[in-house]
């Protein structure tokens, strides 16, 4: 969190690069909670990759608003070819 604050509010001497993985091999589904104490049952049945994608987009939006230059690099999946 503090690193994100630094990126967004600190000096403009960095460039942010984000790797976006398009296809997840093992994507877990979020289970429903019977008591819904955290109020997050609206996420039940959605894959974890959905939550990660929304967090990524929100972070990028905040950093762009803070004037941080960035680029998104889409890769097909996490493997030797795409990471090499």
N, CA and C atoms as an extended XYZ file, in Angstrom:
252
Properties=species:S:1:pos:R:3:atomname:S:1:resname:S:1:resid:I:1 pbc="F F F"
N         0.817       -1.180        0.000 N   UNK     1
C         0.000        0.000        0.000 CA  UNK     1
C         0.873        1.261        0.000 C   UNK     1
N         1.878        1.279        0.858 N   UNK     2
C         2.731        2.470        0.921 CA  UNK     2
C         3.496        2.672       -0.383 C   UNK     2
N         3.865        1.581       -1.047 N   UNK     3
C         4.545        1.713       -2.340 CA  UNK     3
C         3.596        2.338       -3.357 C   UNK     3
N         2.333        1.927       -3.334 N   UNK     4
C         1.351        2.525       -4.235 CA  UNK     4
C         1.162        4.005       -3.975 C   UNK     4
N         1.152        4.387       -2.697 N   UNK     5
C         1.039        5.808       -2.353 CA  UNK     5
C         2.247        6.579       -2.863 C   UNK     5
N         3.424        5.985       -2.727 N   UNK     6
C         4.641        6.645       -3.216 CA  UNK     6
C         4.574        6.828       -4.731 C   UNK     6
N         4.147        5.782       -5.428 N   UNK     7
C         4.051        5.867       -6.888 CA  UNK     7
C         3.070        6.960       -7.287 C   UNK     7
N         1.932        7.002       -6.602 N   UNK     8
C         0.893        7.961       -6.967 CA  UNK     8
C         1.219        9.384       -6.545 C   UNK     8
N         1.797        9.556       -5.369 N   UNK     9
C         1.980       10.899       -4.816 CA  UNK     9
C         3.430       11.383       -4.783 C   UNK     9
N         4.369       10.496       -5.088 N   UNK    10
C         5.784       10.870       -4.990 CA  UNK    10
C         6.281       11.631       -6.206 C   UNK    10
N         7.588       11.815       -6.252 N   UNK    11
C         8.207       12.521       -7.381 CA  UNK    11
C         7.969       11.763       -8.681 C   UNK    11
N         7.895       12.491       -9.777 N   UNK    12
C         7.667       11.887      -11.092 CA  UNK    12
C         8.987       11.512      -11.742 C   UNK    12
N         9.638       10.499      -11.196 N   UNK    13
C        10.881       10.019      -11.796 CA  UNK    13
C        10.812        8.514      -12.084 C   UNK    13
N         9.597        7.965      -12.108 N   UNK    14
C         9.434        6.545      -12.403 CA  UNK    14
C         8.418        6.376      -13.520 C   UNK    14
N         8.440        5.202      -14.103 N   UNK    15
C         7.503        4.796      -15.140 CA  UNK    15
C         6.970        3.440      -14.709 C   UNK    15
N         5.667        3.265      -14.673 N   UNK    16
C         5.057        2.031      -14.180 CA  UNK    16
C         4.772        1.078      -15.331 C   UNK    16
N         5.200       -0.179      -15.186 N   UNK    17
C         4.917       -1.222      -16.158 CA  UNK    17
C         4.098       -2.307      -15.477 C   UNK    17
N         2.973       -2.664      -16.089 N   UNK    18
C         2.073       -3.671      -15.529 CA  UNK    18
C         1.974       -4.832      -16.500 C   UNK    18
N         2.202       -6.054      -15.996 N   UNK    19
C         1.988       -7.252      -16.800 CA  UNK    19
C         0.583       -7.756      -16.537 C   UNK    19
N        -0.225       -7.869      -17.576 N   UNK    20
C        -1.589       -8.355      -17.466 CA  UNK    20
C        -1.658       -9.750      -18.071 C   UNK    20
N        -1.971      -10.749      -17.247 N   UNK    21
C        -2.059      -12.136      -17.709 CA  UNK    21
C        -3.485      -12.379      -18.200 C   UNK    21
N        -3.626      -12.704      -19.476 N   UNK    22
C        -4.945      -12.855      -20.091 CA  UNK    22
C        -5.627      -14.156      -19.667 C   UNK    22
N        -4.921      -15.259      -19.733 N   UNK    23
C        -5.509      -16.568      -19.403 CA  UNK    23
C        -4.877      -17.141      -18.146 C   UNK    23
N        -5.720      -17.416      -17.154 N   UNK    24
C        -5.274      -18.036      -15.911 CA  UNK    24
C        -5.566      -19.530      -15.994 C   UNK    24
N        -4.569      -20.367      -15.735 N   UNK    25
C        -4.785      -21.821      -15.778 CA  UNK    25
C        -5.641      -22.294      -14.604 C   UNK    25
N        -5.282      -21.891      -13.407 N   UNK    26
C        -5.984      -22.331      -12.201 CA  UNK    26
C        -6.677      -21.139      -11.564 C   UNK    26
N        -7.913      -20.899      -11.960 N   UNK    27
C        -8.653      -19.757      -11.448 CA  UNK    27
C        -9.696      -20.249      -10.447 C   UNK    27
N        -9.540      -19.853       -9.209 N   UNK    28
C       -10.447      -20.271       -8.144 CA  UNK    28
C       -11.700      -19.404       -8.144 C   UNK    28
N       -12.829      -20.034       -7.829 N   UNK    29
C       -14.071      -19.294       -7.685 CA  UNK    29
C       -14.244      -18.901       -6.220 C   UNK    29
N       -14.785      -17.725       -6.003 N   UNK    30
C       -14.994      -17.228       -4.648 CA  UNK    30
C       -16.278      -17.853       -4.105 C   UNK    30
N       -16.187      -18.517       -2.934 N   UNK    31
C       -17.383      -19.166       -2.376 CA  UNK    31
C       -18.308      -18.153       -1.708 C   UNK    31
N       -19.566      -18.539       -1.553 N   UNK    32
C       -20.527      -17.709       -0.842 CA  UNK    32
C       -20.395      -17.961        0.652 C   UNK    32
N       -20.518      -16.906        1.438 N   UNK    33
C       -20.467      -17.008        2.895 CA  UNK    33
C       -21.898      -17.057        3.424 C   UNK    33
N       -22.181      -17.995        4.317 N   UNK    34
C       -23.550      -18.132        4.820 CA  UNK    34
C       -23.987      -16.928        5.647 C   UNK    34
N       -23.079      -16.315        6.382 N   UNK    35
C       -23.455      -15.167        7.207 CA  UNK    35
C       -23.147      -13.819        6.565 C   UNK    35
N       -22.327      -13.789        5.521 N   UNK    36
C       -21.989      -12.569        4.770 CA  UNK    36
C       -21.549      -11.414        5.683 C   UNK    36
N       -20.749      -11.728        6.690 N   UNK    37
C       -20.304      -10.705        7.640 CA  UNK    37
C       -19.517       -9.581        6.985 C   UNK    37
N       -18.764       -9.900        5.942 N   UNK    38
C       -17.954       -8.868        5.288 CA  UNK    38
C       -18.702       -8.150        4.163 C   UNK    38
N       -19.924       -8.589        3.857 N   UNK    39
C       -20.715       -7.946        2.817 CA  UNK    39
C       -20.200       -8.179        1.406 C   UNK    39
N       -19.398       -9.217        1.231 N   UNK    40
C       -18.781       -9.457       -0.080 CA  UNK    40
C       -19.419      -10.602       -0.859 C   UNK    40
N       -20.609      -11.027       -0.465 N   UNK    41
C       -21.252      -12.124       -1.200 CA  UNK    41
C       -21.583      -11.767       -2.648 C   UNK    41
N       -21.569      -10.485       -2.984 N   UNK    42
C       -21.797      -10.114       -4.382 CA  UNK    42
C       -20.668      -10.642       -5.281 C   UNK    42
N       -19.564      -11.052       -4.669 N   UNK    43
C       -18.453      -11.631       -5.436 CA  UNK    43
C       -18.547      -13.152       -5.540 C   UNK    43
N       -19.499      -13.759       -4.826 N   UNK    44
C       -19.633      -15.221       -4.834 CA  UNK    44
C       -19.824      -15.729       -6.255 C   UNK    44
N       -19.072      -16.769       -6.596 N   UNK    45
C       -19.154      -17.370       -7.924 CA  UNK    45
C       -18.245      -16.723       -8.952 C   UNK    45
N       -17.661      -15.595       -8.601 N   UNK    46
C       -16.737      -14.928       -9.528 CA  UNK    46
C       -15.321      -15.483       -9.312 C   UNK    46
N       -14.525      -15.531      -10.362 N   UNK    47
C       -13.145      -16.015      -10.205 CA  UNK    47
C       -12.255      -14.970       -9.524 C   UNK    47
N       -11.234      -15.445       -8.861 N   UNK    48
C       -10.276      -14.550       -8.207 CA  UNK    48
C        -9.643      -13.621       -9.237 C   UNK    48
N        -9.467      -14.088      -10.459 N   UNK    49
C        -8.875      -13.246      -11.506 CA  UNK    49
C        -9.731      -12.004      -11.774 C   UNK    49
N       -11.045      -12.103      -11.602 N   UNK    50
C       -11.927      -10.946      -11.762 CA  UNK    50
C       -11.591       -9.884      -10.715 C   UNK    50
N       -11.451      -10.310       -9.473 N   UNK    51
C       -11.118       -9.379       -8.384 CA  UNK    51
C        -9.747       -8.759       -8.631 C   UNK    51
N        -8.782       -9.588       -9.029 N   UNK    52
C        -7.436       -9.075       -9.314 CA  UNK    52
C        -7.462       -8.054      -10.446 C   UNK    52
N        -8.248       -8.319      -11.482 N   UNK    53
C        -8.337       -7.402      -12.633 CA  UNK    53
C        -8.929       -6.062      -12.197 C   UNK    53
N        -9.974       -6.097      -11.369 N   UNK    54
C       -10.591       -4.856      -10.902 CA  UNK    54
C        -9.623       -4.060      -10.028 C   UNK    54
N        -8.867       -4.757       -9.182 N   UNK    55
C        -7.865       -4.081       -8.353 CA  UNK    55
C        -6.795       -3.442       -9.228 C   UNK    55
N        -6.359       -4.155      -10.266 N   UNK    56
C        -5.358       -3.619      -11.186 CA  UNK    56
C        -5.882       -2.355      -11.875 C   UNK    56
N        -7.113       -2.427      -12.380 N   UNK    57
C        -7.678       -1.281      -13.097 CA  UNK    57
C        -7.869       -0.080      -12.177 C   UNK    57
N        -8.315       -0.318      -10.945 N   UNK    58
C        -8.482        0.769       -9.982 CA  UNK    58
C        -7.162        1.420       -9.623 C   UNK    58
N        -6.144        0.596       -9.448 N   UNK    59
C        -4.815        1.118       -9.123 CA  UNK    59
C        -4.265        1.939      -10.278 C   UNK    59
N        -4.389        1.411      -11.500 N   UNK    60
C        -3.909        2.158      -12.671 CA  UNK    60
C        -4.650        3.479      -12.825 C   UNK    60
N        -5.945        3.463      -12.588 N   UNK    61
C        -6.730        4.689      -12.697 CA  UNK    61
C        -6.248        5.732      -11.685 C   UNK    61
N        -6.004        5.303      -10.455 N   UNK    62
C        -5.517        6.225       -9.429 CA  UNK    62
C        -4.136        6.756       -9.783 C   UNK    62
N        -3.265        5.902      -10.285 N   UNK    63
C        -1.915        6.334      -10.641 CA  UNK    63
C        -1.948        7.281      -11.842 C   UNK    63
N        -2.793        6.990      -12.818 N   UNK    64
C        -2.926        7.902      -13.968 CA  UNK    64
C        -3.424        9.269      -13.506 C   UNK    64
N        -4.401        9.262      -12.602 N   UNK    65
C        -4.935       10.513      -12.070 CA  UNK    65
C        -3.846       11.289      -11.333 C   UNK    65
N        -2.910       10.568      -10.718 N   UNK    66
C        -1.788       11.190      -10.026 CA  UNK    66
C        -0.652       11.583      -10.955 C   UNK    66
N        -0.818       11.351      -12.270 N   UNK    67
C         0.186       11.761      -13.240 CA  UNK    67
C         1.324       10.779      -13.453 C   UNK    67
N         1.108        9.526      -13.089 N   UNK    68
C         2.160        8.517      -13.258 CA  UNK    68
C         2.063        7.912      -14.659 C   UNK    68
N         3.110        8.019      -15.462 N   UNK    69
C         3.078        7.372      -16.778 CA  UNK    69
C         3.164        5.854      -16.615 C   UNK    69
N         2.369        5.132      -17.403 N   UNK    70
C         2.403        3.676      -17.280 CA  UNK    70
C         2.087        3.015      -18.603 C   UNK    70
N         2.378        1.732      -18.640 N   UNK    71
C         2.089        0.916      -19.813 CA  UNK    71
C         1.613       -0.437      -19.312 C   UNK    71
N         0.656       -1.022      -20.033 N   UNK    72
C         0.174       -2.367      -19.731 CA  UNK    72
C         0.689       -3.290      -20.831 C   UNK    72
N         1.350       -4.357      -20.421 N   UNK    73
C         1.818       -5.366      -21.368 CA  UNK    73
C         0.980       -6.614      -21.145 C   UNK    73
N         0.193       -6.996      -22.151 N   UNK    74
C        -0.625       -8.200      -22.060 CA  UNK    74
C         0.215       -9.405      -22.458 C   UNK    74
N         0.161      -10.443      -21.616 N   UNK    75
C         0.792      -11.715      -21.964 CA  UNK    75
C        -0.290      -12.787      -21.912 C   UNK    75
N        -0.153      -13.795      -22.734 N   UNK    76
C        -1.169      -14.840      -22.860 CA  UNK    76
C        -1.344      -15.617      -21.556 C   UNK    76
N        -0.228      -16.077      -20.993 N   UNK    77
C        -0.278      -16.846      -19.753 CA  UNK    77
C         1.088      -16.793      -19.091 C   UNK    77
N         1.152      -17.284      -17.879 N   UNK    78
C         2.423      -17.319      -17.164 CA  UNK    78
C         3.121      -18.628      -17.522 C   UNK    78
N         4.132      -18.514      -18.347 N   UNK    79
C         4.950      -19.664      -18.723 CA  UNK    79
C         6.326      -19.169      -19.165 C   UNK    79
N         7.207      -20.093      -19.469 N   UNK    80
C         8.571      -19.745      -19.819 CA  UNK    80
C         8.629      -18.856      -21.067 C   UNK    80
N         7.786      -19.149      -22.042 N   UNK    81
C         7.802      -18.380      -23.282 CA  UNK    81
C         7.410      -16.929      -23.051 C   UNK    81
N         6.264      -16.731      -22.395 N   UNK    82
C         5.736      -15.389      -22.221 CA  UNK    82
C         6.542      -14.559      -21.229 C   UNK    82
N         7.117      -15.163      -20.216 N   UNK    83
C         7.925      -14.408      -19.271 CA  UNK    83
C         9.348      -14.214      -19.752 C   UNK    83
N         9.780      -15.000      -20.729 N   UNK    84
C        11.128      -14.871      -21.261 CA  UNK    84
C        11.202      -13.768      -22.241 C   UNK    84
